[in-house]
Amino acid sequence: FLSCYKYFKDSMKIFFVKRADKVIAALLGYVTGNRIYIQLIVSDEREHIKRPVDLVHWEFIKWGVRKDIKFFDFGPVRYEGQMKYKLKWNVKLQDYHFFYFFHPDLRMNKIPEPLTPLSPNIKFFKTIWSLQAPQIQNKLGPWIRRSLAK
């Protein structure tokens, strides 16, 4: 994030939801022209009952309206839960395209594939995950999510 901030400075925005002295949700996005593109959200799952994820999105949207920004881009839909969440905001779904720019000195044999629900890597992991018993999924799932955020 510090490297991103170094290069994007005022274009990078982070909104927080705090309870007492603790951050319970944060939403990172970038502003370019008349568009906000949100990149990353984190939240304390123990606080989800208070809906801090909704609040942090709403505060970012309100900020964008005050700045006369026309579009709030929720980003790509990677899985069903994201689809449900984004649709509740009455979003307009559109095809998404990824473009990569590489340094001329970097020799790439293969362009990296975005992680989407249709990518082979995600399909593989979903298949492996679906073979697990629900008790294992319920135990491991929260631990895996927390570990990914570290």
Coordinates of C-alpha atoms in Angstrom, one line a residue, residues 24-119:
I24 CA -13.7 -2.8 12.1
A25 CA -13.8 -2.2 8.3
A26 CA -11.7 -0.4 5.7
L27 CA -12.3 0.2 2.0
L28 CA -9.5 1.1 -0.4
G29 CA -10.1 2.7 -3.8
Y30 CA -8.7 4.9 -6.5
V31 CA -10.1 8.0 -8.1
T32 CA -9.4 8.5 -11.8
G33 CA -11.3 11.2 -13.8
N34 CA -15.0 10.9 -12.9
R35 CA -14.7 7.3 -11.5
I36 CA -14.0 5.7 -8.2
Y37 CA -12.7 2.2 -8.5
I38 CA -12.7 0.2 -5.3
Q39 CA -9.9 -2.3 -5.0
L40 CA -9.9 -3.9 -1.5
I41 CA -12.1 -4.3 1.5
V42 CA -11.3 -5.8 4.9
S43 CA -13.5 -6.2 7.9
D44 CA -13.7 -7.9 11.3
E45 CA -16.1 -10.7 10.8
R46 CA -17.1 -10.5 14.5
E47 CA -18.6 -7.1 13.8
H48 CA -20.6 -8.0 10.7
I49 CA -23.9 -7.9 12.6
K50 CA -23.3 -4.1 12.7
R51 CA -22.9 -4.0 8.9
P52 CA -19.7 -1.9 8.8
V53 CA -19.1 -3.1 5.2
D54 CA -22.3 -1.4 4.1
L55 CA -21.4 1.8 6.0
V56 CA -17.9 2.1 4.6
H57 CA -19.2 1.7 1.0
W58 CA -21.9 4.3 1.8
E59 CA -19.4 6.8 3.2
F60 CA -17.1 6.4 0.1
I61 CA -20.2 6.9 -2.2
K62 CA -21.3 10.0 -0.3
W63 CA -17.7 11.4 -0.6
G64 CA -17.8 10.8 -4.3
V65 CA -21.1 12.5 -4.7
R66 CA -19.7 15.6 -2.8
K67 CA -16.7 15.6 -5.2
D68 CA -19.1 15.4 -8.2
I69 CA -17.7 12.0 -9.3
K70 CA -20.2 10.2 -11.7
F71 CA -19.3 6.5 -11.3
F72 CA -18.6 4.2 -8.4
D73 CA -17.1 1.1 -9.8
F74 CA -17.6 -1.9 -7.5
G75 CA -15.1 -3.9 -9.5
P76 CA -15.4 -7.4 -11.0
V77 CA -17.6 -10.1 -9.6
R78 CA -15.4 -13.0 -8.7
Y79 CA -18.0 -15.3 -6.8
E80 CA -21.7 -15.5 -6.0
G81 CA -21.5 -13.8 -2.7
Q82 CA -19.9 -10.7 -4.4
M83 CA -22.7 -10.8 -7.0
K84 CA -25.4 -10.7 -4.3
Y85 CA -23.7 -7.9 -2.4
K86 CA -23.2 -5.7 -5.4
L87 CA -26.7 -6.3 -6.8
K88 CA -28.2 -5.0 -3.6
W89 CA -26.6 -1.6 -4.4
N90 CA -28.5 -1.7 -7.7
V91 CA -25.4 -1.8 -9.8
K92 CA -25.3 -2.2 -13.6
L93 CA -23.2 -5.2 -14.5
Q94 CA -20.9 -4.9 -17.4
D95 CA -18.2 -7.1 -19.0
Y96 CA -14.8 -6.4 -17.4
H97 CA -11.5 -6.4 -19.2
F98 CA -8.0 -6.6 -17.8
F99 CA -5.0 -5.0 -19.4
Y100 CA -1.4 -5.5 -18.4
F101 CA 1.5 -3.2 -19.1
F102 CA 4.9 -4.7 -18.5
H103 CA 8.3 -3.0 -18.4
P104 CA 10.0 -3.5 -21.8
D105 CA 12.9 -5.3 -20.1
L106 CA 10.6 -7.8 -18.5
R107 CA 10.3 -11.0 -20.6
M108 CA 7.0 -12.6 -20.0
N109 CA 6.4 -16.1 -21.5
K110 CA 2.8 -16.0 -20.4
I111 CA 0.5 -13.2 -19.4
P112 CA -0.9 -13.7 -15.9
E113 CA -4.6 -14.6 -15.9
P114 CA -6.9 -12.6 -13.6
L115 CA -8.5 -14.7 -10.8
T116 CA -12.1 -14.9 -11.9
P117 CA -14.7 -17.6 -11.3
L118 CA -13.9 -19.0 -14.7
S119 CA -10.1 -19.1 -14.4

